[in-house]
Coordinates of C-alpha atoms in Angstrom, one line a residue:
Chain G
M19 CA -45.3 29.5 30.9
K20 CA -42.9 26.6 30.0
R21 CA -39.6 27.1 28.3
I22 CA -37.9 25.1 25.5
L23 CA -34.4 26.0 24.8
I24 CA -32.8 24.9 21.5
L25 CA -29.0 25.2 21.3
G26 CA -27.8 25.6 17.7
G27 CA -29.9 26.9 14.8
G28 CA -28.4 24.7 12.1
T29 CA -30.4 22.2 10.1
A30 CA -31.7 20.1 13.1
G31 CA -32.3 23.1 15.4
T32 CA -34.2 25.1 12.7
I33 CA -36.4 22.2 11.7
V34 CA -37.2 21.5 15.4
A35 CA -37.9 25.2 16.2
N36 CA -40.3 25.4 13.2
K37 CA -42.1 22.1 14.1
L38 CA -42.5 23.1 17.8
S39 CA -43.8 26.5 16.9
Q40 CA -46.4 24.9 14.6
E41 CA -47.6 22.5 17.3
L42 CA -47.4 24.4 20.6
S43 CA -49.4 27.3 21.8
P44 CA -47.3 30.5 22.3
D45 CA -49.5 31.3 25.3
E46 CA -48.2 28.2 27.1
W47 CA -44.7 27.7 25.7
K48 CA -41.7 30.0 25.1
I49 CA -39.2 28.7 22.6
T50 CA -35.7 30.2 22.5
V51 CA -33.0 29.4 19.9
V52 CA -29.3 30.2 20.7
D53 CA -26.7 30.3 18.0
Q54 CA -23.3 31.9 17.8
S55 CA -23.8 33.4 14.3
E56 CA -26.3 35.3 12.3
T57 CA -25.7 33.2 9.2
H58 CA -27.2 29.8 8.3
L59 CA -24.8 27.8 6.2
Y60 CA -26.2 25.4 3.5
Q61 CA -23.5 22.8 4.3
P62 CA -24.2 20.4 1.4
G63 CA -23.2 23.3 -0.9
L64 CA -19.7 23.5 0.4
L65 CA -18.7 20.5 -1.7
F66 CA -19.5 22.4 -4.9
I67 CA -17.4 25.6 -4.1
P68 CA -14.0 24.2 -4.9
F69 CA -15.1 23.4 -8.4
G70 CA -16.6 26.8 -9.0
I71 CA -20.2 25.5 -9.2
Y72 CA -21.3 27.5 -6.1
S73 CA -19.8 30.6 -4.6
E74 CA -19.8 31.4 -0.9
N75 CA -22.8 33.6 -1.3
D76 CA -24.8 30.6 -2.7
V77 CA -24.6 28.8 0.6
K78 CA -25.3 31.6 3.1
R79 CA -28.6 33.0 4.3
P80 CA -29.7 35.1 7.3
R81 CA -30.4 32.6 10.1
R82 CA -33.4 34.5 11.5
D83 CA -35.2 34.3 8.1
Y84 CA -35.7 30.6 8.6
L85 CA -36.8 30.7 12.2
P86 CA -40.4 31.3 13.2
R87 CA -41.4 34.8 14.3
D88 CA -42.7 33.7 17.7
V89 CA -39.4 32.1 18.6
E90 CA -36.9 34.1 20.6
V91 CA -33.5 34.1 18.8
V92 CA -30.4 34.9 20.8
I93 CA -27.1 35.3 19.0
S94 CA -24.4 34.4 21.5
E95 CA -21.7 31.9 22.2
I96 CA -22.7 29.3 24.9
E97 CA -20.5 29.2 28.0
I98 CA -21.7 26.0 29.6
I99 CA -24.7 23.7 29.8
E100 CA -25.7 22.7 33.3
P101 CA -28.4 20.0 33.0
D102 CA -28.4 19.2 36.7
K103 CA -29.7 22.7 37.2
S104 CA -31.8 22.8 34.0
Q105 CA -30.0 25.9 32.9
V106 CA -27.5 27.1 30.2
R107 CA -25.1 30.0 30.7
I108 CA -24.4 32.2 27.6
K109 CA -21.7 34.8 26.9
K110 CA -24.0 37.6 25.8
D111 CA -24.9 39.8 28.8
K112 CA -23.7 36.9 31.0
R113 CA -27.3 35.6 30.9
T114 CA -28.5 32.4 32.4
L115 CA -31.2 30.7 30.5
R116 CA -33.4 28.3 32.4
Y117 CA -35.4 25.6 30.7
D118 CA -38.1 22.9 31.2
Y119 CA -36.8 21.1 28.1
L120 CA -33.5 21.4 26.4
I121 CA -32.8 20.4 22.8
I122 CA -29.2 20.2 21.8
T123 CA -28.5 20.6 18.1
T124 CA -24.9 21.9 18.3
G125 CA -23.7 19.8 15.4
S126 CA -20.2 18.7 14.6
R127 CA -17.1 20.5 13.4
I128 CA -13.7 19.6 11.9
V129 CA -10.7 19.8 14.3
P130 CA -7.7 19.8 12.0
E131 CA -5.4 20.8 15.0
E132 CA -5.8 17.2 16.2
T133 CA -3.5 16.0 13.4
P134 CA 0.1 17.2 13.7
G135 CA 1.3 19.1 10.6
L136 CA -2.1 19.8 9.1
T137 CA -2.6 23.4 10.1
E138 CA 1.0 24.6 10.0
Q139 CA 2.7 26.7 7.3
E140 CA 1.0 24.9 4.3
W141 CA -2.6 25.1 5.6
H142 CA -4.8 26.6 2.8
K143 CA -1.6 26.7 0.6
S144 CA -1.1 23.1 -0.4
I145 CA -3.3 21.5 2.3
F146 CA -7.0 22.2 2.3
D147 CA -10.3 21.3 3.9
F148 CA -13.6 21.8 2.2
Y149 CA -15.9 21.5 5.3
T150 CA -15.7 25.3 6.0
P151 CA -16.4 28.3 3.8
A152 CA -12.8 29.4 4.3
G153 CA -11.4 26.0 3.3
S154 CA -13.6 25.5 0.3
T155 CA -13.1 29.0 -1.1
A156 CA -9.3 28.8 -0.6
L157 CA -9.4 25.4 -2.4
A158 CA -11.5 26.9 -5.3
K159 CA -8.9 29.6 -5.7
K160 CA -6.1 27.0 -5.7
L161 CA -7.8 24.8 -8.3
R162 CA -8.4 27.6 -10.7
T163 CA -4.6 27.8 -11.4
W164 CA -3.4 24.3 -10.4
E165 CA -1.6 22.7 -13.3
G166 CA -1.9 19.1 -12.1
G167 CA 0.0 16.6 -10.0
R168 CA -0.9 14.2 -7.2
L169 CA -4.2 15.1 -5.5
V170 CA -4.6 13.1 -2.3
L171 CA -7.9 13.1 -0.4
N172 CA -7.4 11.8 3.2
I173 CA -10.1 10.9 5.7
A174 CA -8.5 11.3 9.1
E175 CA -10.9 9.2 11.1
M176 CA -14.5 8.1 11.1
P177 CA -17.2 9.2 11.9
I178 CA -17.3 12.3 9.6
K179 CA -20.1 14.6 8.7
C180 CA -21.6 13.4 5.3
P181 CA -19.7 10.2 4.9
V182 CA -20.3 10.2 1.1
A183 CA -18.7 13.7 0.6
P184 CA -15.1 12.3 0.1
L185 CA -16.4 10.1 -2.8
E186 CA -18.4 12.9 -4.3
F187 CA -15.4 15.2 -4.1
M188 CA -13.3 12.7 -6.0
F189 CA -16.0 12.2 -8.7
L190 CA -16.4 15.9 -9.1
A191 CA -12.6 16.4 -9.2
D192 CA -12.4 13.8 -12.0
W193 CA -15.1 15.7 -13.9
F194 CA -13.5 19.1 -13.2
F195 CA -10.0 18.2 -14.3
H196 CA -11.5 16.6 -17.4
E197 CA -13.3 19.8 -18.2
E198 CA -10.1 21.8 -17.6
G199 CA -8.3 19.6 -20.1
I200 CA -5.7 18.4 -17.5
R201 CA -7.2 15.1 -16.3
D202 CA -4.2 13.3 -17.8
R203 CA -1.9 15.3 -15.6
V204 CA -3.8 14.7 -12.4
D205 CA -3.4 11.6 -10.2
L206 CA -6.4 11.1 -7.9
T207 CA -6.0 9.0 -4.7
L208 CA -8.5 8.5 -1.9
V209 CA -6.7 7.5 1.4
T210 CA -9.2 6.1 3.9
P211 CA -9.1 4.4 7.4
L212 CA -11.8 2.1 6.2
S213 CA -11.3 -1.2 4.4
G214 CA -12.2 0.5 1.0
A215 CA -14.2 3.2 -0.6
F216 CA -17.3 0.9 -0.2
T217 CA -17.8 -1.2 2.9
K218 CA -21.4 -2.4 2.5
P219 CA -21.8 -5.5 0.4
R220 CA -24.5 -4.4 -2.1
A221 CA -23.0 -1.0 -2.6
A222 CA -19.6 -2.5 -3.1
E223 CA -21.0 -5.1 -5.6
R224 CA -22.8 -2.4 -7.7
L225 CA -20.5 0.5 -7.4
G226 CA -17.1 -1.2 -6.6
D227 CA -15.6 -0.7 -10.1
I228 CA -16.7 2.9 -10.6
L229 CA -13.5 4.2 -9.0
E230 CA -11.4 2.1 -11.4
Q231 CA -13.4 3.4 -14.3
K232 CA -12.8 6.9 -13.3
N233 CA -9.1 6.1 -12.6
I234 CA -9.3 7.1 -8.9
K235 CA -6.9 5.1 -6.8
V236 CA -7.7 4.0 -3.2
V237 CA -5.3 3.4 -0.3
P238 CA -7.4 1.6 2.4
E239 CA -6.7 1.1 6.1
F240 CA -4.6 4.2 6.4
N241 CA -4.8 5.8 9.9
I242 CA -3.1 9.1 9.6
M243 CA -0.6 10.0 12.4
E244 CA 0.8 13.2 10.9
V245 CA 1.4 15.3 7.9
D246 CA 4.9 16.3 6.9
P247 CA 4.1 19.6 5.2
D248 CA 7.7 20.2 4.0
A249 CA 8.2 16.8 2.5
N250 CA 4.6 16.8 1.1
K251 CA 3.6 13.5 2.5
I252 CA 1.1 12.0 5.0
I253 CA 2.3 9.3 7.4
S254 CA 0.2 6.6 9.1
Y255 CA 0.7 5.1 12.6
D256 CA 2.1 1.9 11.0
E257 CA 4.5 4.1 9.0
Q258 CA 3.0 3.9 5.6
E259 CA 3.6 7.1 3.6
V260 CA 1.6 8.7 0.8
A261 CA 3.1 11.6 -1.2
Y262 CA 1.0 14.5 -2.5
D263 CA 1.3 17.8 -4.3
L264 CA -2.2 18.9 -3.2
L265 CA -3.7 17.4 0.0
V266 CA -7.4 17.7 0.6
S267 CA -8.1 16.6 4.2
I268 CA -11.2 15.6 6.0
P269 CA -9.9 16.3 9.5
I270 CA -11.2 14.6 12.6
N271 CA -14.8 15.5 13.3
M272 CA -15.9 16.3 16.8
G273 CA -18.9 17.7 18.6
S274 CA -19.1 21.3 19.7
E275 CA -16.6 22.7 22.2
V276 CA -19.4 23.6 24.6
I277 CA -20.3 19.9 24.9
E278 CA -16.7 19.1 25.9
R279 CA -16.6 22.0 28.4
S280 CA -19.8 20.9 29.9
G281 CA -18.6 17.3 30.2
L282 CA -21.6 15.9 28.3
G283 CA -19.8 14.2 25.4
D284 CA -17.9 11.0 24.6
E285 CA -14.3 10.8 23.4
L286 CA -15.2 12.9 20.3
A287 CA -17.6 15.2 22.2
F288 CA -20.7 13.5 20.8
I289 CA -23.5 13.2 23.3
P290 CA -24.7 9.7 24.4
T291 CA -28.2 9.6 23.1
D292 CA -30.9 6.9 23.0
K293 CA -30.7 5.7 19.4
H294 CA -34.5 5.2 19.0
T295 CA -36.0 8.0 21.1
L296 CA -33.3 10.8 20.8
K297 CA -33.4 11.5 24.5
A298 CA -30.1 12.2 26.2
Q299 CA -29.1 9.0 28.0
K300 CA -28.4 10.8 31.3
F301 CA -31.1 13.4 31.4
D302 CA -34.9 13.1 31.2
N303 CA -35.6 16.6 30.0
V304 CA -32.8 16.8 27.4
F305 CA -33.1 15.7 23.7
V306 CA -30.3 15.6 21.2
L307 CA -30.7 15.7 17.4
G308 CA -28.5 16.1 14.3
D309 CA -24.8 15.7 14.2
A310 CA -24.4 16.3 18.0
T311 CA -25.5 12.8 18.9
N312 CA -23.3 9.6 19.2
L313 CA -25.9 7.6 17.2
P314 CA -24.5 5.0 14.8
S315 CA -26.4 6.8 12.0
S316 CA -24.8 9.0 9.4
K317 CA -24.1 12.6 10.3
A318 CA -26.2 14.1 7.6
G319 CA -29.0 16.7 7.0
S320 CA -31.4 14.0 5.9
V321 CA -30.9 12.2 9.2
A322 CA -31.6 15.5 11.1
H323 CA -34.8 15.9 9.0
F324 CA -36.1 12.4 9.8
E325 CA -35.1 12.8 13.4
G326 CA -37.2 16.0 13.5
D327 CA -40.3 14.2 12.2
V328 CA -39.9 11.4 14.8
F329 CA -39.0 13.8 17.6
I330 CA -42.0 16.1 17.3
K331 CA -44.5 13.3 17.5
N332 CA -42.7 11.8 20.5
F333 CA -42.2 15.1 22.3
L334 CA -46.0 15.9 22.1
R335 CA -46.6 12.6 23.8
Y336 CA -43.9 13.2 26.4
I337 CA -45.2 16.5 27.6
D338 CA -48.6 14.9 28.1
G339 CA -47.0 12.3 30.4
L340 CA -46.9 9.4 27.9
D341 CA -43.9 7.2 27.2
L342 CA -41.5 7.9 24.3
K343 CA -41.9 5.5 21.4
P344 CA -38.7 4.0 20.1
T345 CA -39.5 5.1 16.5
F346 CA -36.3 6.5 15.1
D347 CA -34.7 3.8 12.8
G348 CA -31.5 5.6 11.7
H349 CA -33.0 6.5 8.3
A350 CA -30.7 8.4 5.9
N351 CA -31.2 9.4 2.3
C352 CA -28.3 10.9 0.4
Y353 CA -27.6 12.0 -3.1
I354 CA -24.1 11.3 -4.3
E355 CA -22.8 13.5 -7.2
S356 CA -20.8 11.4 -9.6
G357 CA -19.8 14.2 -12.0
F358 CA -20.7 14.8 -15.7
G359 CA -24.2 15.7 -14.7
K360 CA -25.0 12.4 -13.1
G361 CA -25.5 11.1 -9.6
F362 CA -26.5 8.2 -7.3
L363 CA -29.0 8.1 -4.5
I364 CA -28.8 5.9 -1.4
D365 CA -31.5 5.2 1.2
F366 CA -30.7 3.2 4.3
N367 CA -31.1 2.9 8.1
Y368 CA -29.5 1.3 11.2
D369 CA -30.3 -2.3 10.0
V370 CA -30.7 -2.1 6.2
E371 CA -27.8 -1.3 4.0
P372 CA -28.3 0.8 0.8
L373 CA -30.2 -1.4 -1.7
P374 CA -31.0 -0.9 -5.4
G375 CA -34.5 0.1 -6.5
K376 CA -36.7 3.1 -7.3
F377 CA -37.5 6.1 -5.0
P378 CA -39.7 7.5 -3.6
L379 CA -42.4 5.9 -5.6
P380 CA -41.9 2.1 -5.8
G381 CA -41.2 0.9 -9.3
V382 CA -41.6 4.5 -10.6
G383 CA -39.0 6.7 -9.1
P384 CA -38.2 9.2 -10.5
F385 CA -35.0 8.5 -8.7
S386 CA -32.9 5.4 -9.0
L387 CA -31.3 3.9 -5.9
L388 CA -27.7 2.7 -6.0
Q389 CA -27.6 3.5 -9.7
E390 CA -26.1 6.4 -11.7
S391 CA -28.6 8.6 -13.4
R392 CA -29.1 12.2 -14.7
M393 CA -32.4 12.5 -12.6
N394 CA -30.4 11.8 -9.4
H395 CA -28.1 14.7 -10.2
W396 CA -31.2 17.0 -10.8
G397 CA -32.5 15.8 -7.4
K398 CA -29.3 17.1 -5.8
V399 CA -29.5 20.4 -7.7
L400 CA -33.1 21.0 -6.8
F401 CA -32.5 19.9 -3.2
R402 CA -31.0 23.3 -2.4
W403 CA -34.4 24.9 -3.1
M404 CA -36.1 22.2 -1.1
Y405 CA -33.7 22.8 1.8
W406 CA -34.4 26.5 2.2
N407 CA -38.1 26.5 1.4
I408 CA -39.5 23.2 2.7
L409 CA -37.1 21.2 4.8
L410 CA -35.9 23.9 7.2
K411 CA -39.4 25.3 7.7
G412 CA -40.6 21.9 8.9
K413 CA -43.1 21.6 6.0
P414 CA -44.1 18.1 4.9
M415 CA -41.8 16.3 2.5
P416 CA -42.9 13.4 0.3
I417 CA -40.6 11.0 2.1
T418 CA -41.5 9.1 5.3
A419 CA -39.4 9.4 8.4
Q420 CA -39.0 5.7 8.8
M421 CA -37.2 3.9 5.9
S422 CA -39.4 2.0 3.5
M423 CA -38.6 -1.3 1.8
A424 CA -41.1 -0.7 -0.9
G425 CA -39.5 -0.4 -4.3
K426 CA -36.2 -2.0 -3.2
W427 CA -34.7 -5.2 -4.5
M428 CA -33.2 -7.6 -2.1
Chain R
M12 CA -22.1 -15.7 5.5
V13 CA -20.2 -18.8 6.3
T14 CA -20.0 -21.0 9.4
K15 CA -16.6 -21.7 10.8
E16 CA -15.8 -24.3 13.4
M17 CA -13.8 -23.0 16.3
L18 CA -13.3 -24.8 19.6
G19 CA -15.9 -27.3 18.5
L20 CA -18.6 -24.6 18.1
N21 CA -20.2 -23.5 14.8
I22 CA -19.5 -19.8 14.6
E23 CA -21.2 -17.5 12.1
V24 CA -18.7 -15.2 10.3
N25 CA -18.6 -13.0 7.3
E26 CA -16.1 -13.5 4.4
E27 CA -13.4 -11.8 6.3
G28 CA -13.8 -13.8 9.5
F29 CA -15.7 -11.2 11.5
M30 CA -18.3 -12.8 13.8
L31 CA -21.8 -12.0 12.9
D32 CA -23.5 -12.9 16.3
T33 CA -21.6 -11.2 19.1
S34 CA -23.5 -13.3 21.7
Q35 CA -21.6 -16.3 20.4
W36 CA -18.3 -14.7 21.6
T37 CA -16.3 -16.1 24.5
P38 CA -12.9 -15.1 25.9
E39 CA -11.6 -18.6 24.7
L40 CA -12.7 -17.8 21.2
A41 CA -10.9 -14.4 21.3
V42 CA -7.7 -16.3 22.1
E43 CA -8.3 -18.5 19.0
I44 CA -9.1 -15.6 16.7
A45 CA -6.1 -13.7 17.9
K46 CA -3.8 -16.7 17.3
A47 CA -5.0 -16.8 13.7
E48 CA -4.0 -13.2 13.4
G49 CA -0.6 -13.9 14.9
I50 CA -1.3 -12.2 18.2
E51 CA -0.7 -13.7 21.7
L52 CA -3.1 -12.0 24.1
T53 CA -1.6 -10.4 27.2
D54 CA -3.3 -8.3 29.9
A55 CA -2.7 -5.2 27.9
H56 CA -4.6 -6.7 25.0
W57 CA -7.5 -7.8 27.3
Q58 CA -7.8 -4.3 28.7
V59 CA -8.5 -3.0 25.2
I60 CA -10.7 -5.9 24.2
N61 CA -12.9 -5.7 27.4
W62 CA -13.3 -1.9 27.0
C63 CA -14.3 -2.3 23.3
R64 CA -16.9 -4.9 24.1
Q65 CA -18.3 -2.8 26.8
I66 CA -18.5 0.4 24.7
A67 CA -19.8 -1.5 21.6
G68 CA -22.7 -2.7 23.8
V69 CA -23.6 1.0 24.4
L70 CA -22.9 2.4 21.0
G71 CA -24.2 -0.5 18.9
V72 CA -21.1 -0.3 16.6
S73 CA -17.4 -1.0 16.9
P74 CA -15.5 1.9 18.4
T75 CA -13.2 4.0 16.3
L76 CA -9.4 4.3 16.8
R77 CA -9.8 7.5 18.8
Q78 CA -12.6 6.2 20.9
I79 CA -10.3 3.3 21.9
T80 CA -7.2 5.3 22.7
K81 CA -9.1 7.9 24.7
G82 CA -11.5 5.4 26.4
A83 CA -9.3 2.4 27.0
G84 CA -6.3 4.5 28.1
V85 CA -3.7 3.4 25.6
S86 CA -1.6 5.6 23.3
T87 CA -2.2 5.1 19.6
K88 CA 1.4 3.9 19.2
E89 CA 0.9 1.4 21.9
L90 CA -2.3 0.2 20.3
F91 CA -0.6 -0.3 17.0
K92 CA 2.0 -2.4 18.8
L93 CA -0.6 -4.5 20.4
F94 CA -2.7 -4.9 17.3
P95 CA -0.5 -4.2 14.3
K96 CA -1.9 -3.0 10.9
G97 CA -5.3 -1.5 11.6
P98 CA -6.0 -1.9 15.4
A99 CA -9.6 -0.8 15.3
K100 CA -10.4 -3.5 12.8
K101 CA -8.3 -6.1 14.5
V102 CA -9.7 -5.5 17.9
A103 CA -13.2 -5.6 16.5
K104 CA -12.5 -9.0 15.0
I105 CA -10.9 -10.5 18.1
A106 CA -13.6 -9.0 20.4
G107 CA -16.3 -10.6 18.2
L108 CA -17.8 -7.2 17.1
G109 CA -18.8 -6.1 13.6
K110 CA -16.3 -4.7 11.1
P111 CA -16.0 -0.9 11.3
Q112 CA -18.0 0.4 8.4
G113 CA -18.9 3.4 6.4
C114 CA -22.5 4.1 5.1
V115 CA -22.0 2.7 1.6

């Protein structure tokens, strides 16, 4: 009996567990998933909570319901990963789990403590995150009674999970305050360490003026050093200051603490991973998928999904003694809510920036790439159903794992 | 894309002067690019530049501010003194690496 151990039962871990269970015989393989909580969080839904579109209950489901029955599920914190001994030690019953193959899908998390002033007396009072259920629900409560002022959204540092979320947050905020009838009393400013809201040429060319149209200001190249929660301002390393009444922070994102503890990560606790095969660079029986990698791809559920497709084919070759094929191309596909019932869709990979066109059927759609449409918004709305019922269960989706150029305009 | 003549070589750069082909980079070019940015390169600068080129070869992208401070062993304040106004971007430019980017 060979053992596969999957650490983390989020988007990537759940997809992989389902695919492995579909492909491998339970008489020969034992698959175990370890996660610290019983609840699976639909992370794309967190964005909608501050605006009262979703509640906390809309984004939570029992984790076990989405994992196959023949997979052992262990709910426990992980103490340490010891790849040299092919074993993992967990907290529950002080067990040591041995493996033949390890799949690390421990994701990424926000670490607001890394920025001085962020989590002091004003945390979840006038300073919020929306990457956690606690943060997004606290912000929802705040926005229900907020009477306007300067709303500043600050990205602490790249990379972040779901790089388009800050833009979507601002678009939805514009729509929300408009609906509340106080848009004229709200000043929206996006403060980013990047050179602008859009950094890729075609996206910048097609979407560049949308922020101006929506009256959302941008402060570029701002690297936050600290927050002064008493003076209500954020301060950069080169001593720029931006004042706020309400600060929405996207704190520094890092890999899981267990990756740090085990000495497996880089400076941000992301694991050095081969960008085309998803094998851990240092270990031959360890694979890394989803946000836990250091790949130059986006940290997003769609990437975890495409990685899952590529991984399973390669893994079945690998266990039969064949070489890994370098087939992962960094493909990502993301809906961007733009408010007022509309949205954008972008599709890109390591080498090809988001381009305009129709998706997934060339020339037909129904979705439009790099263009605002109502259909794109419905795509995002329906995606929650797709996530729970198709994507997590590893069932086929009508999108190929490798990015396609068909239907795109150069 | 434009071609810029530096040290008698034709160097491919984008509109903002970031080199497009990292294999065209030489230490001599770095000195020239830094000069245009108003920076005189010292050993402390080179420590950062060399580390960034090394890690970019592994990552496939320019390192972030935090990766530089943790990896190259300089404090963030120091890094801002060496490369004022956006060090991650400035180092990337001088080291002949791509501009730090988001996904859109």
